Coordinates of C-alpha atoms in Angstrom, one line a residue:
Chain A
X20 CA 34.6 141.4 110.0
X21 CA 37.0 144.1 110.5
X22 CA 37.4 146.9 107.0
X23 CA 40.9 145.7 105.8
X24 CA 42.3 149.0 105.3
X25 CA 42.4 150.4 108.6
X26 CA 45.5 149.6 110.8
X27 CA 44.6 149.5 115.0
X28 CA 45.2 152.3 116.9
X29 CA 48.3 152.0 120.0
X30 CA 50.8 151.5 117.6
X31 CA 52.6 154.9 117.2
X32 CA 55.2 155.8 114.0
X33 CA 58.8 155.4 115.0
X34 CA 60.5 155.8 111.6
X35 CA 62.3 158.8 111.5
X36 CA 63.7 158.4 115.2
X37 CA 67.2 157.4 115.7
X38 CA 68.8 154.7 117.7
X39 CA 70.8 155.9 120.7
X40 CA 74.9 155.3 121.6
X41 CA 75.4 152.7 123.7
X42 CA 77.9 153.5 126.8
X43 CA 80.3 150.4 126.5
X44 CA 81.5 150.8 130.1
X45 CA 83.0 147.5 130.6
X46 CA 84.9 148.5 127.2
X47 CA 86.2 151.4 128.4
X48 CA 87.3 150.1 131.7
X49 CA 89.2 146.8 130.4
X50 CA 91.0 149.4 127.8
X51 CA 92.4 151.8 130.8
X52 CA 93.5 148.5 132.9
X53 CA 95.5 146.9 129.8
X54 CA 97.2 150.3 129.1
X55 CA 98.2 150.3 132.7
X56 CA 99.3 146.4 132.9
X57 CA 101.5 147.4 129.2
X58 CA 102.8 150.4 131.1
X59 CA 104.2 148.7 133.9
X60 CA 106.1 146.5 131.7
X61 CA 107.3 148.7 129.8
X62 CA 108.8 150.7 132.4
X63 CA 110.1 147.8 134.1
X64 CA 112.5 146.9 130.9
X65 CA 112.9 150.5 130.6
X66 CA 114.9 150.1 134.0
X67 CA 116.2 146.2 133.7
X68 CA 119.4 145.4 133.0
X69 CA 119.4 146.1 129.1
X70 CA 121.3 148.2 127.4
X71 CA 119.1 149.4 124.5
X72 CA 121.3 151.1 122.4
X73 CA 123.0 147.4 121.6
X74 CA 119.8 146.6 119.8
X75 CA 119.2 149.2 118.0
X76 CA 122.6 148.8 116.8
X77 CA 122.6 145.2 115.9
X78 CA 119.4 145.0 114.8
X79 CA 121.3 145.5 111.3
X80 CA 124.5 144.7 111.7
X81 CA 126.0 142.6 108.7
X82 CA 126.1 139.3 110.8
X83 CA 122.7 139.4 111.8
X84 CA 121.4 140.4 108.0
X85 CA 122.8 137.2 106.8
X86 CA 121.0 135.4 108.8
X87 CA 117.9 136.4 108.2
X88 CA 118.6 136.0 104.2
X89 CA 120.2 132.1 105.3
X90 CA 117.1 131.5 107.5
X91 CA 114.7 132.9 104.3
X92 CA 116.3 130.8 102.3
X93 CA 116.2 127.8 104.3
X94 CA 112.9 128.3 104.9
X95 CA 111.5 128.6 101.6
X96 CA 114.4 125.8 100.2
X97 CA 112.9 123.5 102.7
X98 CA 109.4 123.9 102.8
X99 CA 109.2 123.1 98.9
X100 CA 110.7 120.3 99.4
X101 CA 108.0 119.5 102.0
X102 CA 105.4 120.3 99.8
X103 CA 106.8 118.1 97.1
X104 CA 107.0 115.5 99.3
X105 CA 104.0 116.3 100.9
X106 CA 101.9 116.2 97.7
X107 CA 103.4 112.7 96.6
X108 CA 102.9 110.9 99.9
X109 CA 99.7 111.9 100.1
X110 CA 98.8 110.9 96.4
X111 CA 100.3 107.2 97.8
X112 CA 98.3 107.2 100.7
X113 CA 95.3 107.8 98.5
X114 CA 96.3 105.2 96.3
X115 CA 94.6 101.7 96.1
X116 CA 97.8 100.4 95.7
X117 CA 98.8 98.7 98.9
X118 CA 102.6 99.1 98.5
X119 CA 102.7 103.0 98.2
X120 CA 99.8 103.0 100.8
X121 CA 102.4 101.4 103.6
X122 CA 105.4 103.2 102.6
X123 CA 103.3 106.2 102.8
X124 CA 101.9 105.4 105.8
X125 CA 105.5 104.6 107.2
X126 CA 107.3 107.7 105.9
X127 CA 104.6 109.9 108.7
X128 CA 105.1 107.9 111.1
X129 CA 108.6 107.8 111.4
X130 CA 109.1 111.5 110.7
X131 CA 106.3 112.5 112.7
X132 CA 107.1 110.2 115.6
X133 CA 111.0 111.6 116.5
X134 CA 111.6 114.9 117.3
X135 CA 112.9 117.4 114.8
X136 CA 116.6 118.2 116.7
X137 CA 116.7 114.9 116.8
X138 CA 116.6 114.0 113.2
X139 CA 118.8 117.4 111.8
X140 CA 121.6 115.9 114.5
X141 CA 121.2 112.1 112.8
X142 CA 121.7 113.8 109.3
X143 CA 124.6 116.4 110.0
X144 CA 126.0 113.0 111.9
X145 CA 125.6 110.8 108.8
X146 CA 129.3 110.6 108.0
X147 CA 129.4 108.2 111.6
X148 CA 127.4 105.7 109.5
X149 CA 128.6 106.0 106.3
X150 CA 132.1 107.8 106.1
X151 CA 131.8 107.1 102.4
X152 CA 128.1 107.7 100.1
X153 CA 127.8 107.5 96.4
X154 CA 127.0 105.0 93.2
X155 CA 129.1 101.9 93.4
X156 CA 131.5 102.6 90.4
X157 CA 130.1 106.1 89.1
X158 CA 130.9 108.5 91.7
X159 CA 131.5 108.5 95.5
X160 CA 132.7 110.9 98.0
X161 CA 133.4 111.3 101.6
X162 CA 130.3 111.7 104.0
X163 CA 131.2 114.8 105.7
X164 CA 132.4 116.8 102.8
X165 CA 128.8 116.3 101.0
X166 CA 126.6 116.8 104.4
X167 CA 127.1 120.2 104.9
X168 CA 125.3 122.1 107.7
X169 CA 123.1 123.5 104.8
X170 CA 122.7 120.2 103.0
X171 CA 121.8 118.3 106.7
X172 CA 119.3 121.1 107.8
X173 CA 117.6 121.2 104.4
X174 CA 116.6 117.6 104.4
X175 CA 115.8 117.3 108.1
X176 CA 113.7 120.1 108.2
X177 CA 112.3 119.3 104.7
X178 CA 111.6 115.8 105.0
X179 CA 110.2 116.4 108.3
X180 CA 108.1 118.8 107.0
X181 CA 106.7 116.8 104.1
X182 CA 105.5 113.9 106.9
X183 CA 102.9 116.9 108.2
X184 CA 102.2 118.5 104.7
X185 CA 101.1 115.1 103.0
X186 CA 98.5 114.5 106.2
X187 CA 97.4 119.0 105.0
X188 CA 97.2 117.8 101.4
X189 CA 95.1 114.0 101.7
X190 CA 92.8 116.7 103.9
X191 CA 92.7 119.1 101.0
X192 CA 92.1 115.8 98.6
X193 CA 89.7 114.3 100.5
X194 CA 87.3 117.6 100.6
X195 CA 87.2 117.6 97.1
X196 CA 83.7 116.0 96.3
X197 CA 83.7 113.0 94.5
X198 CA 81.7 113.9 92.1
X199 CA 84.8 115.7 91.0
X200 CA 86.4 112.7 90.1
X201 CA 83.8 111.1 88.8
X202 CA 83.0 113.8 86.3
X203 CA 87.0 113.6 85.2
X204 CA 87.0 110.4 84.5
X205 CA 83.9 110.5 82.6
X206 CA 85.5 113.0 79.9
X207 CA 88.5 110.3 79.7
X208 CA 90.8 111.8 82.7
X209 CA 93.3 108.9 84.3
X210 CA 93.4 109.1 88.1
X211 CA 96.8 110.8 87.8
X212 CA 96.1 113.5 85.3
X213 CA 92.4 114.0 87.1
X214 CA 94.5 114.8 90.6
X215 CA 96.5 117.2 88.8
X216 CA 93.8 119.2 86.4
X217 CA 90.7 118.5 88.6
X218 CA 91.4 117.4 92.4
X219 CA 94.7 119.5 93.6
X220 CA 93.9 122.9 92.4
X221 CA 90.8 123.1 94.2
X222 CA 92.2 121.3 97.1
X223 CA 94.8 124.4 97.4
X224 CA 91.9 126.3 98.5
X225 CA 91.4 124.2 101.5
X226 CA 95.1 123.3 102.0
X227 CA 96.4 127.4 101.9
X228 CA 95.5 128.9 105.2
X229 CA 97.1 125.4 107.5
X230 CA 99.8 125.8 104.7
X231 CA 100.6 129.2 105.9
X232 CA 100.5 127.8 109.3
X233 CA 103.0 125.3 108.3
X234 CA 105.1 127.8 106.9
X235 CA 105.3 130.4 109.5
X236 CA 106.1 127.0 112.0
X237 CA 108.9 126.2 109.3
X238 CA 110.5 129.6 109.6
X239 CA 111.0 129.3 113.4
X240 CA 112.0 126.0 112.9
X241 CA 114.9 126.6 110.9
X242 CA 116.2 128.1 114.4
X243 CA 117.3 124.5 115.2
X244 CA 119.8 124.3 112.5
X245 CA 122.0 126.6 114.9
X246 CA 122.6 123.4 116.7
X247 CA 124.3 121.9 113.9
X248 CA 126.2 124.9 112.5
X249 CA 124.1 126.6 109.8
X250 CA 124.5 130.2 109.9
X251 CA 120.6 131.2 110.4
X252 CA 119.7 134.3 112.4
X253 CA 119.4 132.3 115.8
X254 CA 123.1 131.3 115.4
X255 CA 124.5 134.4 114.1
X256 CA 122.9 136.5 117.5
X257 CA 124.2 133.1 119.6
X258 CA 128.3 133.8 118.0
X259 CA 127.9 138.0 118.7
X260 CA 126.5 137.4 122.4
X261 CA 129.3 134.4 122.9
X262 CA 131.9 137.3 121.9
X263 CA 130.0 140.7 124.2
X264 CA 127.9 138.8 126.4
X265 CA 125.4 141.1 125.6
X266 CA 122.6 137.6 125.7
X267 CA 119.4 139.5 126.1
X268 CA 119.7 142.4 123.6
X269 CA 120.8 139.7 120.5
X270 CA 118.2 137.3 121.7
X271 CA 115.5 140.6 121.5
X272 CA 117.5 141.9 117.5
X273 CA 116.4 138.1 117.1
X274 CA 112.7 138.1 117.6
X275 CA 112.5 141.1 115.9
X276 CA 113.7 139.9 113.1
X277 CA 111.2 136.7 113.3
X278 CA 108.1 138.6 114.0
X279 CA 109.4 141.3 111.1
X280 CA 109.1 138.5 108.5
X281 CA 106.2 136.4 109.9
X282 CA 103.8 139.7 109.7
X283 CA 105.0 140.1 106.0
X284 CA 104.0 136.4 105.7
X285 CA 100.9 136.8 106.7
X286 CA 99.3 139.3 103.9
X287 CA 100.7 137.2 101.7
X288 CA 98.9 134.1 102.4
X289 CA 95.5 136.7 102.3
X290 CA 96.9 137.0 98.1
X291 CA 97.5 133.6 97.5
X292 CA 93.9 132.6 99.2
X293 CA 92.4 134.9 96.8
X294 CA 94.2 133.4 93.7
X295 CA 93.0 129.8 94.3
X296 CA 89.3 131.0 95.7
X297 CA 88.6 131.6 91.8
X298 CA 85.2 130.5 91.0
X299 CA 83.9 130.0 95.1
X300 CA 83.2 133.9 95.4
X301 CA 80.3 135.3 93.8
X302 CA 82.4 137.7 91.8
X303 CA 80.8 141.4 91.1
X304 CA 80.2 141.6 87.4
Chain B
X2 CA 71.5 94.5 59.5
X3 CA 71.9 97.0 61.9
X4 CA 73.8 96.2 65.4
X5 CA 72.9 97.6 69.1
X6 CA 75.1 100.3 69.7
X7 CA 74.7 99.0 73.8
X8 CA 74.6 95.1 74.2
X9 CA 74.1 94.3 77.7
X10 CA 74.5 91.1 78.6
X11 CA 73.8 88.7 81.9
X12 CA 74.8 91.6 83.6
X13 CA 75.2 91.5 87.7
X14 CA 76.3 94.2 90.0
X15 CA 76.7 93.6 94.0
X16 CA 77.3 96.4 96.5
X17 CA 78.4 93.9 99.5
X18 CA 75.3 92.0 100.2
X19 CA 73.0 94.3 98.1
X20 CA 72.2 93.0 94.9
X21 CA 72.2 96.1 92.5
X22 CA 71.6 94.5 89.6
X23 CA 70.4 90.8 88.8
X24 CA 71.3 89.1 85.2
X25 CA 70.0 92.6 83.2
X26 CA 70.4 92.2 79.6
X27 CA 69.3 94.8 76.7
X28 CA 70.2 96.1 73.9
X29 CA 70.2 100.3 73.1
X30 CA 70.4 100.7 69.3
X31 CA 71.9 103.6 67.2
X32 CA 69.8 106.8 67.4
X33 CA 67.3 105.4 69.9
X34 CA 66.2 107.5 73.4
X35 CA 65.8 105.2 75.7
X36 CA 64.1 106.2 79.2
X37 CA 64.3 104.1 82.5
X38 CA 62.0 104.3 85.4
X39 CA 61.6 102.4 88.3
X40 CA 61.7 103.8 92.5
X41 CA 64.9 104.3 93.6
X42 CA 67.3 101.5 94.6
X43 CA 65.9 99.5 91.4
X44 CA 69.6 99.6 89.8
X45 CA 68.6 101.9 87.0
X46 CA 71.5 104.5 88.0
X47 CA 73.9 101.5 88.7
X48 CA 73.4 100.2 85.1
X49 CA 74.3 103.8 83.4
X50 CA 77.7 104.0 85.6
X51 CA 78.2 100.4 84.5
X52 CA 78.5 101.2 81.1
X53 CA 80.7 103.8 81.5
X54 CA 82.7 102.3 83.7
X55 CA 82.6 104.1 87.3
X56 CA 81.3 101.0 88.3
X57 CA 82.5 97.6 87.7
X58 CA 80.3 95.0 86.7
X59 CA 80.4 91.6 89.0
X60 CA 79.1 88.7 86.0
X61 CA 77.9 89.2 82.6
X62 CA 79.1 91.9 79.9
X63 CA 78.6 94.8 78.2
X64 CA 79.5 95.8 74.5
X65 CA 79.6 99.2 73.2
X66 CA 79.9 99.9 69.7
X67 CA 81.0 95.4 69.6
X68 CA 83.7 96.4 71.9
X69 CA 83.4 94.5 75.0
X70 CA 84.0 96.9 77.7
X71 CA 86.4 96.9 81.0
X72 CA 87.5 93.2 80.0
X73 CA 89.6 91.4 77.0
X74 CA 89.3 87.8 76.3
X75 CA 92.1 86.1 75.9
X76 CA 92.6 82.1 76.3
X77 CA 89.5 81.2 77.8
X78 CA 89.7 84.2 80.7
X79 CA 89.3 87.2 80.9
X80 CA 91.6 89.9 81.8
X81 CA 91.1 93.5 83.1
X82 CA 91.8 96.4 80.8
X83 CA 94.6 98.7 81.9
X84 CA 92.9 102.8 83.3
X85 CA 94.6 103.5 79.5
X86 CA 92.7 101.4 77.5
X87 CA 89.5 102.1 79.8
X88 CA 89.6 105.7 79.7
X89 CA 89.6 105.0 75.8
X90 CA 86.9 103.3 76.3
X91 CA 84.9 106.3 78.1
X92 CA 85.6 108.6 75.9
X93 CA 82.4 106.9 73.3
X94 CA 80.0 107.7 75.8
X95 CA 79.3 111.4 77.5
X96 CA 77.6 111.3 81.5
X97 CA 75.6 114.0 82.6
X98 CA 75.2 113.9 86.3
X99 CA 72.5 114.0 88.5
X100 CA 74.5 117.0 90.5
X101 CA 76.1 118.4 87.5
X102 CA 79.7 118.2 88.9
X103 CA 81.2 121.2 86.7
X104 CA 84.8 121.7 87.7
X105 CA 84.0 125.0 90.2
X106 CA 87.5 126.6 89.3
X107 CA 87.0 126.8 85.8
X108 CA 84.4 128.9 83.7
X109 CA 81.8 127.2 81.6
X110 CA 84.3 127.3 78.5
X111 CA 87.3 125.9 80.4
X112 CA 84.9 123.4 81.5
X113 CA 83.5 122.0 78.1
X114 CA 87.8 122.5 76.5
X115 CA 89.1 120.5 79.4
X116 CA 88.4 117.1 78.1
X117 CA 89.4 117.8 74.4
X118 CA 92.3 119.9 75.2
X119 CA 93.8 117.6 77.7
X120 CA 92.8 114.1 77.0
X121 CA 92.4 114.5 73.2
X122 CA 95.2 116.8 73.1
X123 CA 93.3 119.0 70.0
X124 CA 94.0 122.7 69.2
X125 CA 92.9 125.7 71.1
X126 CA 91.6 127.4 68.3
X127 CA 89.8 124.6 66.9
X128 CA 88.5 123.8 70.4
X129 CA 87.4 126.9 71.1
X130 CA 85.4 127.2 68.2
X131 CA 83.6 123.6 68.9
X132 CA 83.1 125.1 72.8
X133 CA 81.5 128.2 71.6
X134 CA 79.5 126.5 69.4
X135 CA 78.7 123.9 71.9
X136 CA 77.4 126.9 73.9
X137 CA 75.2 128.6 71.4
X138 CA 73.1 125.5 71.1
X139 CA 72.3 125.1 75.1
X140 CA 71.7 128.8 74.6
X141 CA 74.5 130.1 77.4
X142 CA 76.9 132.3 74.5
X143 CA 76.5 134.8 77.2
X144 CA 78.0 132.8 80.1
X145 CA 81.4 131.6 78.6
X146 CA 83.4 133.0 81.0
X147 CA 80.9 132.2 83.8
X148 CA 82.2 130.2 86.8
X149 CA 79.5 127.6 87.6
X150 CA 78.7 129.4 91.0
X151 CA 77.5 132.2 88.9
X152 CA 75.1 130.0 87.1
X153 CA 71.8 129.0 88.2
X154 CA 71.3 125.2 88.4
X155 CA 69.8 124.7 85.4
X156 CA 72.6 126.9 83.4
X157 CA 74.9 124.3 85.2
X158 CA 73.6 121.2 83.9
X159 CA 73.1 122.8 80.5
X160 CA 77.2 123.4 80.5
X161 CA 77.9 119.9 82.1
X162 CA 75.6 118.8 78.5
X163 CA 77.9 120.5 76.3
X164 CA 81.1 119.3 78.8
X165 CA 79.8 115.8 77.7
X166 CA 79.0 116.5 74.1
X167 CA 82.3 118.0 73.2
X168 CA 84.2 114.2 73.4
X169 CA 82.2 113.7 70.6
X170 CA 80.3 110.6 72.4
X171 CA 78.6 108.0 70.4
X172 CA 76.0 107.4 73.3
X173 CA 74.9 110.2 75.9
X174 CA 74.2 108.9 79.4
X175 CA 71.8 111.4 81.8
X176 CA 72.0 109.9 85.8
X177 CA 68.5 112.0 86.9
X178 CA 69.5 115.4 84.8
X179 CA 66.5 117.3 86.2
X180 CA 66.6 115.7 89.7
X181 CA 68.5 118.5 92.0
X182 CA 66.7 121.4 90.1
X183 CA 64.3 123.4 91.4
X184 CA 61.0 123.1 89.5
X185 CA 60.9 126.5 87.2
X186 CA 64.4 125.4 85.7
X187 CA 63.7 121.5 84.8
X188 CA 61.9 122.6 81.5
X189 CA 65.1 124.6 80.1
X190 CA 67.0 121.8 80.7
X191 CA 64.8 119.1 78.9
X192 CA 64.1 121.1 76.2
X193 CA 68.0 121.1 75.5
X194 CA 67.6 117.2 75.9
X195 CA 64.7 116.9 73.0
X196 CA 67.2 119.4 70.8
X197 CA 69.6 116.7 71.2
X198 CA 67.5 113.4 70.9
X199 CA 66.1 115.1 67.5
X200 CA 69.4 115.6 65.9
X201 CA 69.7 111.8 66.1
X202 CA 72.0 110.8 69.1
X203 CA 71.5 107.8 70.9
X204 CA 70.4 108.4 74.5
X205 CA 70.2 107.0 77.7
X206 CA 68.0 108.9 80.5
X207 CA 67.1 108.2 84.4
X208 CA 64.6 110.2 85.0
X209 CA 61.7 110.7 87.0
X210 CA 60.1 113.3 84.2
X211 CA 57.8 110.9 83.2
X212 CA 56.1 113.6 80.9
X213 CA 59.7 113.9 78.7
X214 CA 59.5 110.1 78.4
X215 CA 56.4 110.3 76.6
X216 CA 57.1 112.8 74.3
X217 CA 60.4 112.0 73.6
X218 CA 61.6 108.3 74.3
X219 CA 61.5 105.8 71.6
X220 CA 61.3 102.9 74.2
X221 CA 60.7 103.2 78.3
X222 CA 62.2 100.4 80.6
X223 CA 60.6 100.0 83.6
X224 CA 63.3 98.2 86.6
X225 CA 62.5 97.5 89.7
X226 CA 64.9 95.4 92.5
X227 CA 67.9 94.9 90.0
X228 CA 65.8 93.9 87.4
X229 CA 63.6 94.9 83.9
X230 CA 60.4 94.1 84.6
X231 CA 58.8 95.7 81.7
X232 CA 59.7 97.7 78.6
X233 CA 58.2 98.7 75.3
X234 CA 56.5 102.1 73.7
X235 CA 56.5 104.6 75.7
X236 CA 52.9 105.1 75.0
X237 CA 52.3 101.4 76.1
X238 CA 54.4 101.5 79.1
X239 CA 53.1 104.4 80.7
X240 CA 49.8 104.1 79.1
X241 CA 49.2 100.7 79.2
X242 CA 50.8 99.0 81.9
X243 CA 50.9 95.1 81.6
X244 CA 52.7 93.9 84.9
X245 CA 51.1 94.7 88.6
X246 CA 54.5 96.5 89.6
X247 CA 55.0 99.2 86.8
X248 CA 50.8 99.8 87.8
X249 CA 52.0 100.1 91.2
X250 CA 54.8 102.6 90.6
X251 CA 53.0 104.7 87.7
X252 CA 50.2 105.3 90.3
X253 CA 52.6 106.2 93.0
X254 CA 54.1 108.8 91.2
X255 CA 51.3 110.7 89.2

């Protein structure tokens, strides 16, 4: 038997000595070749054929300002309607009705299975099928007087949209445990009202960050619209370069403009995650 | 004469070719704690979500308070209550789950007002009132405005007990309360249960605490496959066992 308070010998102190700086070579070296690579871009635009001072100078021109605001508002316009829809289809797909389960099942698959251009030019083109829409007897007007380029691009794109949101939300739905629902029902809740008290906020949680996604997707998107004549920031910079010729240096006051407001998005999203994580983080108190 | 507050009748519950419960009939009468026992599988879970109705029963029937639940009679058939009318009907018994489910994105006391404020659409104030109250007797006035993740398991199950009791249930239903806690909490948690069982409400618990059903049950009901095999005193039941299987369990699991 060895005495138990002795400790064996060999084993020397080392608190109180400090843990040397790594060198990071390999950091150091990829950092010095990227600034190089950046360089030589940069000097070869420098000295390509653009003329700088055009950007700089309609990078706020009065043109170009609306139509950032008309992309903005198409973008948010259209991507509530998404969610709207998105939230509704996805509360018929998890339905046990049969019915809503098809048509829900339909709706994504026929929005989700054609291309976007494709479905804003079959709206702006609705007055070929029906140069007259309304209520039999109660109101009625002619086709392409009520489909405007904003009315045609705001329920392509938002439809569109609310075929990929419902498929985000019954994700968001179906991560809910079920004990959830269980526990609803057991104070009294019907299905509907337990979705809406219980089962969506804490879906939001899960649903925010592809959300986001979805969003910043939906403000690029609303670039096609140029092709049917809604005055968005693509097809504002198209109409100046059509009249200077100047392609390259609207095209660049363009993605400016687009990464501008999708690195605004993007803290936002970080707020909005916060606001729906109440009660998952283990809050200081 | 007094009537069962639970009649149970002929009842039969199939999960595809599982039988889950075979032809169980019983009666639970007012102010009684009942206990069931029996291994796991034996249907005694299936029977409490039966009778409040997040399960649907295959054959038989089930009154509750002489209302015959999830059905109507009418002509000779008999005809499925609307979610309405069945949601009424939940709202005479309170469930207590065997994994709590407390709504995470709501504190304790948004947790127990939920039901009343938004199914029995009552006054805040008065709610309020009833909440905190509610609170003060599981001993958690401290942790109103608690989220559930701040509260240890036992906390949790001790606000999804006042969740329940604030419907103002006629029968309380407990799936395996102490089940999913770790050992040092179970005890706070069934001393909340024998606060509640003295003050007169009629209880139904499926536990593995055999210890709480003999100090507090009025009656144990031992199942086993889908079916009662024995029940009396809970002094006789666990004391005295008269068929082979409730020997054979009660020996397992001391």
């Amino acid at each position: 038997m060895k005495p138990a308070p002795a400790l064996a010998e060999g084993f020397p102190d080392l608190s109180g000595m400090r843990i040397a700086r790594e060198p990071h070579w390999f950091r150091w070296l990829s950092a010095a070749l990227i600034i190089l690579v950046l360089a030589a871009i940069a000097r070869a635009f420098a000295n390509g054929q653009i003329e700088w001072s055009y950007v700089s100078r309609f990078l706020t021109a009065k043109v170009i300002l609306e139509g950032i605001v008309n992309t903005m508002v198409m973008a948010v316009l259209a991507m509530a309607l998404g969610i709207v829809l998105g939230i509704v289809v996805a509360i018929m797909r998890l339905s046990p009705n049969p019915v809503l389960k098809t048509v829900a099942a339909g709706y994504t698959w026929l929005f989700r299975g054609t291309p976007l251009i494709l479905q804003l030019l079959l709206w702006f083109n609705l007055a070929l099928v029906f140069p007259t829409i309304g209520i039999p007897g109660l109101w009625s007007a002619r086709a392409v007087d009520v489909m405007t380029p904003f009315l045609a691009a705001l329920l392509g794109l938002g439809i569109n949209q609310g075929a990929y949101t419902s498929e985000v939300m019954r994700a968001g739905m179906l991560s809910v445990d079920i004990g959830q629902y269980e526990a609803a029902q057991a104070i009294g809740m019907g299905r509907l009202r337990a979705l809406r008290r219980i089962v969506l906020p804490q879906a939001m949680r899960v649903v925010i960050p592809p959300l986001g996604n979805e969003f910043i997707g939906m403000v690029k998107a609303t670039s096609l619209a140029s092709v049917i004549q809604y005055p968005e920031l693509l097809h504002n910079a198209e109409n100046i370069y059509y009249a200077n010729s100047r392609v390259i240096e609207l095209l660049i006051v363009a993605g400016l403009w687009y990464l501008l407001v999708v690195s605004i998005l993007t803290p936002l999203q970080m707020l909005l995650e916060r606001r729906f994580a109440r009660g998952t983080l283990r809050l200081a108190r | 004469m007094t009537k069962p507050l639970v009649a149970i009748r002929s009842v039969a519950k199939n999960f595809g070719e599982f039988q889950a419960l075979k032809s169980v009939s019983l009666d639970v009468w007012p102010g009684e704690v009942m206990c069931l026992i029996g291994a796991s599988g034996s249907g005694k879970t299936t029977l409490l979500r039966c009778i409040n109705q997040l399960a649907t029963i295959d054959a038989g029937g089930i009154w509750l308070d002489g209302e015959l639940l999830g059905v109507r009679q009418q002509s000779g058939r008999l005809h499925r209550l609307t979610e309405r009318e069945i949601g009424r009907q939940r709202l005479k018994t309170g469930m207590v789950f065997q994994r709590f489910n407390l709504f995470p994105h709501k504190t304790a006391l948004e947790n127990i007002t939920e039901g009343p404020l938004q199914v029995q659409g009552r006054k805040l104030d008065e709610v309020r009132t009833e909440a905190l109250e509610l609170l003060r007797r599981v001993g958690l006035s401290a942790k109103a405005d608690w989220y559930p993740a701040q509260l240890s398991g036992g906390q949790q199950q001790r606000v999804a007990i006042a969740r329940a009791l604030a419907m103002k249930p006629m029968l309380m239903l407990f799936d395996e309360p102490t089940s999913a806690l770790d050992p040092e909490l179970v005890g706070e948690v069934l001393a909340v249960m024998k606060e509640l069982a003295r003050s007169g409400m009629t209880m139904m618990v499926v536990t593995h605490e055999l210890g709480f059903a003999r100090e507090v049950a009025d009656r144990v009901v031992y199942m086993d496959q889908g079916a009662i095999v024995e029940q009396g005193r809970a002094s006789d039941v666990l004391g005295a066992p008269r068929e082979e299987r409730t020997k054979a369990f009660l020996s397992a699991v001391i």
